[in-house]
Short mmCIF file of C-alpha atoms in Angstrom, two decimals:
data_model
loop_
_atom_site.label_atom_id
_atom_site.label_comp_id
_atom_site.label_asym_id
_atom_site.label_seq_id
_atom_site.Cartn_x
_atom_site.Cartn_y
_atom_site.Cartn_z
CA UNK A 1 113.84 -41.53 -29.21
CA UNK A 2 115.53 -42.46 -32.83
CA UNK A 3 112.09 -44.68 -33.83
CA UNK A 4 110.06 -41.27 -32.66
CA UNK A 5 112.12 -39.28 -34.86
CA UNK A 6 112.14 -41.51 -38.18
CA UNK A 7 107.98 -41.82 -37.21
CA UNK A 8 107.44 -37.58 -37.02
CA UNK A 9 109.68 -36.99 -40.06
CA UNK A 10 106.49 -39.04 -42.01
CA UNK A 11 103.83 -37.30 -44.57
CA UNK A 12 100.92 -38.59 -42.07
CA UNK A 13 101.46 -38.58 -38.98
CA UNK A 14 103.14 -34.95 -39.53
CA UNK A 15 100.08 -32.95 -41.75
CA UNK A 16 98.42 -35.61 -38.84
CA UNK A 17 100.03 -32.93 -36.21
CA UNK A 18 99.49 -29.77 -38.89
CA UNK A 19 95.63 -30.45 -38.80
CA UNK A 20 95.37 -30.83 -34.78
CA UNK A 21 97.18 -27.60 -34.61
CA UNK A 22 94.59 -26.58 -36.68
CA UNK A 23 92.01 -28.16 -34.45
CA UNK A 24 92.67 -26.74 -32.29
CA UNK A 25 93.34 -23.30 -33.29
CA UNK A 26 89.86 -22.60 -34.52
CA UNK A 27 88.31 -24.50 -31.33
CA UNK A 28 90.16 -20.91 -28.74
CA UNK A 29 89.22 -19.31 -31.35
CA UNK A 30 85.34 -20.55 -31.47
CA UNK A 31 84.92 -20.42 -27.62
CA UNK A 32 86.24 -16.81 -27.27
CA UNK A 33 83.80 -15.74 -29.79
CA UNK A 34 81.38 -17.10 -27.18
CA UNK A 35 82.57 -15.50 -24.50
CA UNK A 36 82.38 -12.16 -25.89
CA UNK A 37 79.24 -13.03 -26.99
CA UNK A 38 77.96 -14.31 -24.09
CA UNK A 39 79.76 -10.98 -22.23
CA UNK A 40 78.01 -8.99 -24.87
CA UNK A 41 74.73 -9.79 -24.08
CA UNK A 42 74.55 -10.33 -20.85
CA UNK A 43 76.29 -6.90 -19.83
CA UNK A 44 73.51 -4.79 -22.36
CA UNK A 45 70.90 -7.03 -20.30
CA UNK A 46 72.94 -5.12 -17.17
CA UNK A 47 73.33 -2.01 -18.70
CA UNK A 48 69.52 -1.63 -19.44
CA UNK A 49 68.37 -3.50 -15.48
CA UNK A 50 71.15 -1.55 -14.67
CA UNK A 51 70.08 2.38 -15.94
CA UNK A 52 66.02 1.44 -14.94
CA UNK A 53 66.84 0.75 -11.24
CA UNK A 54 69.00 4.20 -11.21
CA UNK A 55 66.07 5.79 -12.42
CA UNK A 56 63.30 4.14 -11.54
CA UNK A 57 64.69 3.58 -7.16
CA UNK A 58 64.97 7.66 -6.84
CA UNK A 59 61.66 7.50 -8.34
CA UNK A 60 59.95 5.15 -6.21
CA UNK A 61 57.55 6.57 -3.36
CA UNK A 62 54.68 5.85 -1.31
CA UNK A 63 52.25 7.48 -3.89
CA UNK A 64 53.27 5.93 -6.28
CA UNK A 65 51.23 2.78 -4.94
CA UNK A 66 48.86 4.71 -2.85
CA UNK A 67 48.13 6.99 -5.78
CA UNK A 68 46.75 6.76 -9.12
CA UNK A 69 47.40 9.80 -11.81
CA UNK A 70 47.52 12.73 -11.78
CA UNK A 71 46.32 15.99 -14.35
CA UNK A 72 49.77 16.44 -16.21
CA UNK A 73 52.39 18.01 -14.76
CA UNK A 74 50.83 18.10 -10.90
CA UNK A 75 53.24 16.45 -8.40
CA UNK A 76 52.03 13.14 -6.31
CA UNK A 77 51.43 11.61 -9.66
CA UNK A 78 50.80 7.28 -9.19
CA UNK A 79 50.62 3.90 -10.71
CA UNK A 80 47.60 2.75 -8.78
CA UNK A 81 45.62 2.19 -11.02
CA UNK A 82 48.62 0.76 -13.42
CA UNK A 83 49.55 -2.04 -10.55
CA UNK A 84 46.15 -2.90 -9.79
CA UNK A 85 45.13 -3.36 -14.13
CA UNK A 86 48.58 -5.63 -14.57
CA UNK A 87 47.66 -8.10 -11.81
CA UNK A 88 43.85 -8.50 -13.55
CA UNK A 89 45.06 -9.06 -17.25
CA UNK A 90 48.39 -11.02 -15.69
CA UNK A 91 46.02 -13.70 -13.81
CA UNK A 92 42.79 -13.08 -16.38
CA UNK A 93 45.27 -13.52 -18.85
CA UNK A 94 46.80 -17.23 -17.84
CA UNK A 95 42.97 -18.38 -16.65
CA UNK A 96 42.65 -17.92 -20.35
CA UNK A 97 45.74 -18.88 -21.59
CA UNK A 98 48.09 -21.41 -19.25
CA UNK A 99 44.77 -24.23 -19.52
CA UNK A 100 44.44 -24.60 -23.82
CA UNK A 101 48.45 -24.17 -23.82
CA UNK A 102 49.33 -26.96 -21.36
CA UNK A 103 46.58 -28.83 -23.27
CA UNK A 104 47.56 -28.19 -27.10
CA UNK A 105 51.45 -28.98 -25.90
CA UNK A 106 49.35 -32.05 -24.47
CA UNK A 107 48.44 -33.19 -27.93
CA UNK A 108 51.00 -32.38 -30.02
CA UNK A 109 53.25 -34.60 -27.70
CA UNK A 110 50.67 -37.34 -27.56
CA UNK A 111 49.78 -37.48 -31.40
CA UNK A 112 51.52 -38.84 -33.65
CA UNK A 113 48.37 -37.85 -36.64
CA UNK A 114 49.28 -34.89 -39.52
CA UNK A 115 46.65 -32.50 -38.14
CA UNK A 116 49.02 -33.00 -34.87
CA UNK A 117 52.26 -31.50 -37.53
CA UNK A 118 49.81 -28.96 -39.16
CA UNK A 119 48.94 -27.35 -35.09
CA UNK A 120 52.44 -27.30 -34.61
CA UNK A 121 52.75 -25.36 -38.18
CA UNK A 122 50.51 -23.41 -37.00
CA UNK A 123 51.46 -23.14 -33.32
CA UNK A 124 55.16 -21.76 -35.05
CA UNK A 125 53.75 -19.15 -36.70
CA UNK A 126 51.73 -17.70 -34.03
CA UNK A 127 53.78 -17.91 -31.97
CA UNK A 128 55.79 -15.66 -35.23
CA UNK A 129 53.13 -12.72 -35.40
CA UNK A 130 53.69 -9.42 -34.00
CA UNK A 131 51.44 -8.85 -30.82
CA UNK A 132 50.06 -5.24 -32.28
CA UNK A 133 48.79 -7.70 -35.22
CA UNK A 134 47.37 -10.68 -32.30
CA UNK A 135 46.30 -7.41 -30.27
CA UNK A 136 44.15 -6.26 -33.55
CA UNK A 137 42.72 -9.42 -33.49
CA UNK A 138 41.43 -9.41 -30.29
CA UNK A 139 39.69 -5.87 -31.61
CA UNK A 140 38.08 -7.21 -34.02
CA UNK A 141 37.31 -10.58 -32.48
CA UNK A 142 36.05 -9.40 -28.79
CA UNK A 143 35.87 -4.77 -29.16
CA UNK A 144 33.99 -4.84 -32.09
CA UNK A 145 31.00 -7.18 -30.79
CA UNK A 146 31.30 -5.74 -27.71
CA UNK A 147 30.54 -2.50 -28.76
CA UNK A 148 27.30 -3.76 -31.62
CA UNK A 149 25.95 -5.05 -28.11
CA UNK A 150 26.96 -2.00 -25.41
CA UNK A 151 28.86 0.76 -27.34
CA UNK A 152 29.97 2.31 -23.23
CA UNK A 153 32.00 -1.50 -22.96
CA UNK A 154 33.74 -1.60 -25.87
CA UNK A 155 37.32 -1.43 -24.48
CA UNK A 156 37.09 -3.85 -21.70
CA UNK A 157 39.33 -6.11 -18.89
CA UNK A 158 38.00 -8.90 -20.65
CA UNK A 159 39.01 -7.51 -24.28
CA UNK A 160 42.57 -6.93 -22.79
CA UNK A 161 42.96 -10.70 -20.97
CA UNK A 162 41.98 -12.63 -23.92
CA UNK A 163 44.04 -10.21 -26.20
CA UNK A 164 46.95 -11.79 -24.12
CA UNK A 165 45.92 -14.88 -23.81
CA UNK A 166 46.29 -15.76 -27.24
CA UNK A 167 50.20 -14.68 -27.30
CA UNK A 168 50.81 -17.12 -24.53
CA UNK A 169 48.84 -19.75 -26.34
CA UNK A 170 51.79 -20.85 -28.09
CA UNK A 171 55.89 -20.32 -25.49
CA UNK A 172 53.43 -22.53 -23.16
CA UNK A 173 52.44 -24.96 -25.90
CA UNK A 174 56.21 -25.63 -27.61
CA UNK A 175 56.99 -24.88 -23.96
CA UNK A 176 55.21 -28.08 -22.55
CA UNK A 177 55.64 -30.68 -25.97
CA UNK A 178 59.21 -30.10 -25.51
CA UNK A 179 59.73 -30.50 -21.60
CA UNK A 180 57.24 -33.89 -21.90
CA UNK A 181 59.28 -35.08 -24.84
CA UNK A 182 62.53 -35.08 -22.47
CA UNK A 183 60.35 -37.67 -19.71
CA UNK A 184 61.73 -41.05 -20.31
CA UNK A 185 59.32 -43.19 -21.65
CA UNK A 186 59.23 -46.18 -18.89
CA UNK A 187 57.53 -44.19 -16.68
CA UNK A 188 54.52 -44.16 -18.94
CA UNK A 189 55.35 -48.39 -19.99
CA UNK A 190 55.57 -48.64 -16.19
CA UNK A 191 52.21 -47.01 -15.57
CA UNK A 192 50.67 -48.65 -18.34
CA UNK A 193 52.10 -51.60 -17.18
CA UNK A 194 49.96 -51.90 -13.65
CA UNK A 195 46.70 -51.21 -15.74
CA UNK A 196 46.54 -47.02 -15.18
CA UNK A 197 44.43 -45.45 -18.62
CA UNK A 198 46.80 -43.24 -21.12
CA UNK A 199 45.44 -40.41 -19.39
CA UNK A 200 46.03 -41.32 -16.11
CA UNK A 201 48.66 -41.56 -16.35
CA UNK A 202 49.47 -38.92 -18.24
CA UNK A 203 48.13 -37.04 -15.77
CA UNK A 204 49.21 -38.89 -12.31
CA UNK A 205 52.97 -39.58 -13.44
CA UNK A 206 53.29 -37.78 -16.82
CA UNK A 207 52.82 -34.40 -16.11
CA UNK A 208 54.13 -34.48 -12.19
CA UNK A 209 57.29 -34.98 -13.75
CA UNK A 210 57.13 -32.25 -16.66
CA UNK A 211 55.98 -29.93 -14.10
CA UNK A 212 59.53 -28.03 -13.48
CA UNK A 213 59.87 -28.01 -16.74
CA UNK A 214 56.29 -26.59 -17.64
CA UNK A 215 55.94 -23.60 -14.93
CA UNK A 216 59.21 -21.78 -16.25
CA UNK A 217 57.53 -21.90 -19.65
CA UNK A 218 54.51 -20.42 -18.08
CA UNK A 219 56.02 -18.55 -16.40
CA UNK A 220 57.99 -17.57 -19.51
CA UNK A 221 54.81 -16.97 -21.23
CA UNK A 222 53.93 -14.79 -18.45
CA UNK A 223 57.27 -12.86 -18.08
CA UNK A 224 56.07 -11.65 -21.99
CA UNK A 225 53.14 -10.69 -21.47
CA UNK A 226 53.65 -8.72 -18.51
CA UNK A 227 55.42 -5.96 -20.69
CA UNK A 228 53.49 -5.70 -23.78
CA UNK A 229 51.93 -2.23 -24.41
CA UNK A 230 50.34 -2.38 -28.26
CA UNK A 231 47.53 -5.09 -27.67
CA UNK A 232 46.55 -2.70 -24.85
CA UNK A 233 45.92 -0.27 -26.52
CA UNK A 234 43.14 -2.59 -28.94
CA UNK A 235 41.86 -4.00 -25.58
CA UNK A 236 42.01 -3.09 -21.95
CA UNK A 237 42.95 1.11 -24.27
CA UNK A 238 43.82 2.81 -19.98
CA UNK A 239 41.80 4.11 -18.37
CA UNK A 240 41.91 6.84 -15.48
CA UNK A 241 40.26 6.21 -12.32
CA UNK A 242 40.67 3.22 -10.78
CA UNK A 243 38.63 0.65 -11.78
CA UNK A 244 38.07 -3.32 -11.31
CA UNK A 245 35.23 -4.08 -13.79
CA UNK A 246 35.07 -6.76 -16.26
CA UNK A 247 33.85 -5.08 -18.61
CA UNK A 248 35.01 -1.21 -18.93
CA UNK A 249 38.35 -0.26 -19.74
CA UNK A 250 41.91 -0.90 -17.93
CA UNK A 251 44.91 0.61 -16.47
CA UNK A 252 48.63 -1.31 -16.96
CA UNK A 253 51.55 -0.47 -16.45
CA UNK A 254 53.10 -1.15 -20.02
CA UNK A 255 50.00 1.51 -20.63
CA UNK A 256 51.47 3.66 -18.05
CA UNK A 257 55.12 3.26 -18.59
CA UNK A 258 54.15 4.01 -22.56
CA UNK A 259 51.86 7.34 -21.80
CA UNK A 260 53.82 8.68 -18.97
CA UNK A 261 57.88 8.25 -21.03
CA UNK A 262 56.60 10.32 -24.44
CA UNK A 263 54.73 13.20 -22.38
CA UNK A 264 56.73 16.07 -22.33
CA UNK A 265 57.09 16.43 -17.74
CA UNK A 266 59.81 14.99 -15.36
CA UNK A 267 58.20 14.20 -13.53
CA UNK A 268 55.90 11.95 -15.51
CA UNK A 269 59.63 10.14 -16.83
CA UNK A 270 60.73 9.58 -13.46
CA UNK A 271 56.88 7.65 -13.11
CA UNK A 272 57.72 5.61 -15.93
CA UNK A 273 60.95 4.11 -14.36
CA UNK A 274 59.07 3.72 -11.98
CA UNK A 275 57.10 1.41 -13.65
CA UNK A 276 59.47 -0.31 -15.52
CA UNK A 277 61.79 -0.97 -11.80
CA UNK A 278 57.71 -2.50 -10.73
CA UNK A 279 57.32 -4.33 -13.79
CA UNK A 280 60.61 -6.05 -13.82
CA UNK A 281 60.82 -6.92 -10.22
CA UNK A 282 57.45 -8.29 -9.60
CA UNK A 283 58.69 -10.43 -13.01
CA UNK A 284 61.94 -11.78 -10.56
CA UNK A 285 60.09 -11.83 -7.18
CA UNK A 286 57.56 -14.32 -9.53
CA UNK A 287 60.05 -16.43 -10.63
CA UNK A 288 62.29 -16.88 -7.44
CA UNK A 289 59.09 -18.33 -5.26
CA UNK A 290 58.14 -19.37 -7.90
CA UNK A 291 61.04 -21.85 -8.58
CA UNK A 292 61.75 -21.80 -4.03
CA UNK A 293 58.15 -23.63 -3.81
CA UNK A 294 59.12 -25.95 -6.76
CA UNK A 295 62.41 -26.81 -5.18
CA UNK A 296 61.13 -27.50 -1.41
CA UNK A 297 57.99 -29.59 -3.46
CA UNK A 298 60.54 -31.90 -5.09
CA UNK A 299 62.72 -31.84 -1.39
CA UNK A 300 59.67 -32.99 0.56
#
């Protein structure tokens, strides 16, 4: 006891205890700040989703899924055109964006050249560009040339899918690159030691090992483009009639939500909330199914 009392009186140990106490207080303060930030973020998200669910569930009916748009102010209008158009746009946009994103991510993860660094910089810049600018870009490279070739088919499903595919590419590239870097280098070395080529190693060993992360990145990209409205105003344009043609204007749920939410009719406001709920539910179900399928494959 006397020895401990003597040691504690020394200035060095006393200052150490003081520093330790300050660190503990600082640590607790930062933990509280992180918890508050998390609660605020999650709370805001739950508030928005809860309000959309509250308004959307009361607006859902069979007509929403079976009927097309009705004249403004008329009852029994639906979102069939927007639902089908959204699925088509997501499908064609994914066909365009996913392969380019994955191959771009592979190149950036494997190459150490200056060109790869430059492409990485361009990818980051592209990822930060507002979607309306990318929609305008698709308008210039797709819609205007199509208008000159065939004036009646300028706005189209094809133009909308190109715009959404461009938005997908940087997200998939960056996700794929980062996931591939996390794969243990021992897998690559073992495959090459067995005589496999670099291409065979990538497609048979590395990509399967990174499959879950890559698919998660794809899901993030799909979730992002599912709610994009601005690019579709320049490309898909919307369509009051049901159409599945690739060279004609097409409707989409984001366009429906935008038009109906800004209209003066209460019935259209209800349809806007129903469309928002359908869009959120689609992304949620798609994410759950993807993770369920991946988990079962990993188990088997």
